[in-house]
Short mmCIF file of C-alpha atoms in Angstrom, two decimals:
data_model
loop_
_atom_site.label_atom_id
_atom_site.label_comp_id
_atom_site.label_asym_id
_atom_site.label_seq_id
_atom_site.Cartn_x
_atom_site.Cartn_y
_atom_site.Cartn_z
CA UNK A 20 0.00 0.00 0.00
CA UNK A 21 1.35 3.44 -0.93
CA UNK A 22 0.07 6.79 0.27
CA UNK A 23 -0.60 9.30 -2.48
CA UNK A 24 -0.18 12.93 -1.46
CA UNK A 25 1.00 14.30 1.87
CA UNK A 26 -0.43 15.95 4.94
CA UNK A 27 -0.48 19.73 4.74
CA UNK A 28 0.39 22.09 7.58
CA UNK A 29 -3.20 21.98 8.82
CA UNK A 30 -2.92 22.52 12.56
CA UNK A 31 -3.50 25.76 14.42
CA UNK A 32 -3.85 26.89 18.03
CA UNK A 33 -7.39 26.36 19.27
CA UNK A 34 -8.05 26.94 22.97
CA UNK A 35 -5.86 28.20 25.81
CA UNK A 36 -6.27 25.72 28.63
CA UNK A 37 -5.02 25.17 32.16
CA UNK A 38 -5.23 21.86 34.03
CA UNK A 39 -4.30 21.52 37.68
CA UNK A 40 -4.57 18.95 40.43
CA UNK A 41 -3.78 21.62 43.06
CA UNK A 42 -6.84 22.95 44.89
CA UNK A 43 -5.84 25.90 47.07
CA UNK A 44 -6.50 24.00 50.29
CA UNK A 45 -4.00 23.42 53.08
CA UNK A 46 -1.18 21.08 52.04
CA UNK A 47 -1.21 18.27 54.54
CA UNK A 48 1.42 15.87 53.26
CA UNK A 49 3.19 14.31 50.34
CA UNK A 50 1.61 12.57 47.36
CA UNK A 51 0.62 8.93 47.33
CA UNK A 52 -0.14 8.83 43.58
CA UNK A 53 1.22 10.50 40.45
CA UNK A 54 -0.86 13.29 38.87
CA UNK A 55 -2.90 12.09 35.88
CA UNK A 56 -4.82 13.94 33.18
CA UNK A 57 -6.56 13.35 29.85
CA UNK A 58 -5.96 15.40 26.69
CA UNK A 59 -8.85 15.07 24.24
CA UNK A 60 -6.94 16.51 21.25
CA UNK A 61 -3.33 17.05 20.21
CA UNK A 62 -1.95 19.67 22.56
CA UNK A 63 0.90 22.19 22.60
CA UNK A 64 2.42 22.05 26.10
CA UNK A 65 3.54 25.54 27.14
CA UNK A 66 4.52 25.01 30.75
CA UNK A 67 4.21 22.28 33.34
CA UNK A 68 4.86 22.48 37.07
CA UNK A 69 4.80 20.52 40.31
CA UNK A 70 4.49 21.77 43.88
CA UNK A 71 7.09 20.92 46.56
CA UNK A 72 5.99 22.81 49.70
CA UNK A 73 7.55 20.06 51.80
CA UNK A 74 6.23 21.33 55.16
CA UNK A 75 7.63 24.79 54.41
CA UNK A 76 11.10 23.52 53.56
CA UNK A 77 10.90 23.48 49.79
CA UNK A 78 13.80 21.74 48.06
CA UNK A 79 17.47 22.56 47.68
CA UNK A 80 17.31 22.23 43.90
CA UNK A 81 14.57 21.80 41.31
CA UNK A 82 14.44 18.52 39.44
CA UNK A 83 12.77 17.18 36.31
CA UNK A 84 9.23 16.47 35.06
CA UNK A 85 8.20 13.86 32.48
CA UNK A 86 4.89 13.19 30.72
CA UNK A 87 4.13 9.50 30.04
CA UNK A 88 1.36 8.59 27.59
CA UNK A 89 -0.77 5.52 28.30
CA UNK A 90 0.88 3.74 25.34
CA UNK A 91 4.32 4.26 26.90
CA UNK A 92 5.40 7.27 24.83
CA UNK A 93 7.57 9.55 26.96
CA UNK A 94 7.88 13.34 26.67
CA UNK A 95 10.76 14.73 28.65
CA UNK A 96 12.29 14.62 31.16
CA UNK A 97 12.44 18.42 31.27
CA UNK A 98 14.71 20.28 33.63
CA UNK A 99 12.73 22.74 35.75
CA UNK A 100 13.34 26.15 37.28
CA UNK A 101 12.39 26.74 40.90
CA UNK A 102 9.88 29.39 42.04
CA UNK A 103 9.79 30.40 45.72
CA UNK A 104 6.52 30.90 47.62
CA UNK A 105 6.60 32.87 50.92
CA UNK A 106 10.41 32.76 50.73
CA UNK A 107 10.34 28.94 50.60
CA UNK A 108 12.83 28.03 47.89
CA UNK A 109 11.77 25.89 44.93
CA UNK A 110 8.17 25.51 46.09
CA UNK A 111 7.06 25.26 42.47
CA UNK A 112 9.14 23.56 39.81
CA UNK A 113 8.39 24.89 36.31
CA UNK A 114 9.42 23.56 32.91
CA UNK A 115 8.61 25.18 29.54
CA UNK A 116 8.64 22.30 27.03
CA UNK A 117 7.07 23.99 23.96
CA UNK A 118 6.19 20.58 22.48
CA UNK A 119 3.22 19.07 20.66
CA UNK A 120 1.85 15.87 22.26
CA UNK A 121 -0.80 13.44 21.05
CA UNK A 122 -4.20 13.02 22.70
CA UNK A 123 -4.75 10.43 25.39
CA UNK A 124 -4.30 9.70 29.08
CA UNK A 125 -1.10 10.93 30.71
CA UNK A 126 0.80 10.42 33.95
CA UNK A 127 3.05 13.20 35.26
CA UNK A 128 6.30 11.86 36.67
CA UNK A 129 8.23 14.05 39.13
CA UNK A 130 11.85 13.30 39.95
CA UNK A 131 11.32 13.85 43.70
CA UNK A 132 8.05 12.23 44.77
CA UNK A 133 9.18 12.39 48.43
CA UNK A 134 8.46 16.15 48.49
CA UNK A 135 5.55 16.35 46.00
CA UNK A 136 2.63 18.11 47.70
CA UNK A 137 -0.86 16.67 48.17
CA UNK A 138 -3.85 16.79 50.52
CA UNK A 139 -7.09 14.99 51.24
CA UNK A 140 -8.95 17.07 48.66
CA UNK A 141 -6.66 15.76 45.92
CA UNK A 142 -7.10 12.24 47.32
CA UNK A 143 -3.35 11.96 47.60
CA UNK A 144 -2.70 12.92 43.97
CA UNK A 145 0.38 15.10 43.66
CA UNK A 146 -0.06 18.81 42.96
CA UNK A 147 0.71 19.68 39.35
CA UNK A 148 -0.35 22.31 36.85
CA UNK A 149 -0.13 22.49 33.03
CA UNK A 150 -0.77 25.35 30.60
CA UNK A 151 -1.41 24.20 27.04
CA UNK A 152 -3.15 24.97 23.75
CA UNK A 153 -5.37 22.43 22.07
CA UNK A 154 -4.86 22.20 18.32
CA UNK A 155 -7.32 20.97 15.70
CA UNK A 156 -7.59 20.80 11.90
CA UNK A 157 -7.61 24.28 10.40
CA UNK A 158 -10.83 25.37 8.72
CA UNK A 159 -10.33 27.00 5.35
CA UNK A 160 -11.46 30.60 4.69
CA UNK A 161 -14.45 29.19 2.84
CA UNK A 162 -15.73 26.85 5.57
CA UNK A 163 -17.90 24.78 3.24
CA UNK A 164 -15.08 24.07 0.77
CA UNK A 165 -13.75 20.55 0.97
CA UNK A 166 -10.28 19.53 -0.07
CA UNK A 167 -8.65 16.12 -0.39
CA UNK A 168 -5.28 16.23 1.35
CA UNK A 169 -4.16 12.62 1.09
CA UNK A 170 -5.34 9.31 -0.34
CA UNK A 171 -4.36 5.80 0.68
CA UNK A 172 -4.94 3.47 -2.27
CA UNK A 173 -3.14 0.39 -3.61
CA UNK A 174 -0.90 0.76 -6.64
CA UNK A 175 -2.07 -2.63 -7.86
CA UNK A 176 -4.29 -5.57 -7.00
CA UNK A 177 -3.45 -9.02 -8.28
CA UNK A 178 -6.34 -11.05 -6.89
CA UNK A 179 -9.83 -10.87 -8.34
CA UNK A 180 -11.43 -12.01 -5.11
CA UNK A 181 -9.74 -9.49 -2.77
CA UNK A 182 -10.91 -5.95 -3.55
CA UNK A 183 -9.14 -3.05 -1.80
CA UNK A 184 -10.45 -0.01 0.06
CA UNK A 185 -9.71 3.63 -0.76
CA UNK A 186 -9.12 5.95 2.23
CA UNK A 187 -9.67 9.71 1.80
CA UNK A 188 -8.11 12.20 4.24
CA UNK A 189 -9.96 15.50 3.88
CA UNK A 190 -9.99 19.05 5.26
CA UNK A 191 -12.73 21.65 5.53
CA UNK A 192 -16.31 21.74 6.80
CA UNK A 193 -17.96 18.48 5.74
CA UNK A 194 -21.62 19.63 5.55
CA UNK A 195 -22.97 16.09 5.43
CA UNK A 196 -23.85 14.10 3.48
CA UNK A 197 -20.55 13.87 1.62
CA UNK A 198 -20.41 11.96 -1.65
CA UNK A 199 -17.18 10.56 -3.06
CA UNK A 200 -17.19 10.27 -6.84
CA UNK A 201 -14.66 8.06 -8.63
CA UNK A 202 -14.30 9.36 -12.18
CA UNK A 203 -12.16 8.61 -15.23
CA UNK A 204 -8.97 10.66 -15.02
CA UNK A 205 -7.47 13.29 -17.31
CA UNK A 206 -10.59 15.43 -17.65
CA UNK A 207 -11.27 19.11 -17.20
CA UNK A 208 -13.20 19.48 -13.96
CA UNK A 209 -15.35 22.17 -15.56
CA UNK A 210 -16.47 19.86 -18.36
CA UNK A 211 -16.83 16.53 -16.57
CA UNK A 212 -19.32 14.20 -18.15
CA UNK A 213 -20.97 12.98 -14.95
CA UNK A 214 -22.50 10.11 -16.91
CA UNK A 215 -19.03 8.56 -16.87
CA UNK A 216 -19.04 8.09 -13.08
CA UNK A 217 -17.33 4.81 -12.29
CA UNK A 218 -18.62 4.62 -8.73
CA UNK A 219 -19.83 6.75 -5.86
CA UNK A 220 -20.07 6.43 -2.09
CA UNK A 221 -22.23 8.59 0.19
CA UNK A 222 -21.26 9.25 3.82
CA UNK A 223 -24.05 10.46 6.11
CA UNK A 224 -22.10 10.97 9.34
CA UNK A 225 -18.64 11.96 10.56
CA UNK A 226 -15.90 9.69 9.30
CA UNK A 227 -12.17 10.39 9.16
CA UNK A 228 -10.75 9.16 6.96
CA UNK A 229 -13.61 8.48 4.54
CA UNK A 230 -13.35 4.84 3.53
CA UNK A 231 -14.76 3.56 0.23
CA UNK A 232 -14.91 -0.18 0.97
CA UNK A 233 -13.93 -2.75 -1.66
CA UNK A 234 -13.54 0.00 -4.26
CA UNK A 235 -10.77 -1.51 -6.37
CA UNK A 236 -10.54 -5.00 -7.85
CA UNK A 237 -8.81 -6.71 -10.79
CA UNK A 238 -9.84 -9.73 -12.83
CA UNK A 239 -7.63 -10.51 -15.87
CA UNK A 240 -3.98 -10.64 -16.93
CA UNK A 241 -3.47 -7.50 -19.04
CA UNK A 242 -1.05 -5.09 -17.37
CA UNK A 243 -2.96 -1.79 -17.65
CA UNK A 244 -2.52 1.48 -15.73
CA UNK A 245 -5.72 3.49 -15.42
CA UNK A 246 -5.92 7.10 -14.15
CA UNK A 247 -8.79 8.13 -11.88
CA UNK A 248 -9.97 11.36 -10.32
CA UNK A 249 -11.50 11.42 -6.85
CA UNK A 250 -13.96 14.25 -6.15
CA UNK A 251 -15.85 15.06 -2.93
CA UNK A 252 -19.20 16.88 -3.03
CA UNK A 253 -20.72 18.03 0.27
CA UNK A 254 -24.33 18.56 1.31
CA UNK A 255 -24.27 22.16 0.07
CA UNK A 256 -23.23 21.01 -3.40
CA UNK A 257 -19.71 22.40 -3.09
CA UNK A 258 -17.07 20.29 -4.81
CA UNK A 259 -13.42 19.63 -4.02
CA UNK A 260 -10.73 19.88 -6.64
CA UNK A 261 -10.13 16.49 -8.27
CA UNK A 262 -7.43 14.35 -6.68
CA UNK A 263 -5.68 12.15 -9.27
CA UNK A 264 -4.58 8.59 -8.56
CA UNK A 265 -3.41 5.79 -10.85
CA UNK A 266 -4.02 2.10 -10.46
CA UNK A 267 -2.37 -0.79 -12.29
CA UNK A 268 -3.95 -4.22 -12.56
CA UNK A 269 -4.40 -7.13 -14.96
CA UNK A 270 -7.90 -5.93 -15.73
CA UNK A 271 -9.84 -3.54 -13.58
CA UNK A 272 -13.32 -2.71 -12.56
CA UNK A 273 -14.68 -0.62 -9.69
CA UNK A 274 -17.64 -1.90 -7.77
CA UNK A 275 -20.85 0.15 -7.51
#
């Protein structure tokens, strides 16, 4: 399987967010569990900190903080800078990672759990705080305009009985239903003869990527390369620019 096309630079800052496990109540001891949080979308981590009040003693030096994704992916460790509170040195440890992390469940690992603050209100979870921006796919200036950014399709299929899917990665406001048209290639989009449609698939609800199941199949021994154009049309009737792909097989047909 070969991917045709590439991802564009389609991420932008979305929301400024702050997450904290600190609660402003009296610190009564040290943590019994690592801070944990969930990020619903890819996020740009601006700063991350942990609290080390340590019964008013702080710490002699500030250590490191690491983010661990539930799949084991590690971000960090990041060296921190200490911030005093009420003249207690290194009460807060702050790091400024400036990194993009994937969505999911995370555990915050502090290099000195013996002094990580907690109380009954946090149920023993260590005090931590994160400032971050969520990021999401960028909407084009014309929000109803669809564009095809990438296509996953096989270059060839050699078995008649094993048709292949086409996967469409798109950008823009979908305005469902979306219809994918598979058309003969090398045509002027302005003069398409829509009677020559090879196949079409209609998607009524959110799907990313759009998957046209069992779209490609081959059933003979002639080595032929056929060009196609893929076109998306949304519920408002707006059409994407055609996305060309080529497919080589002994003999081809596309299933309706």
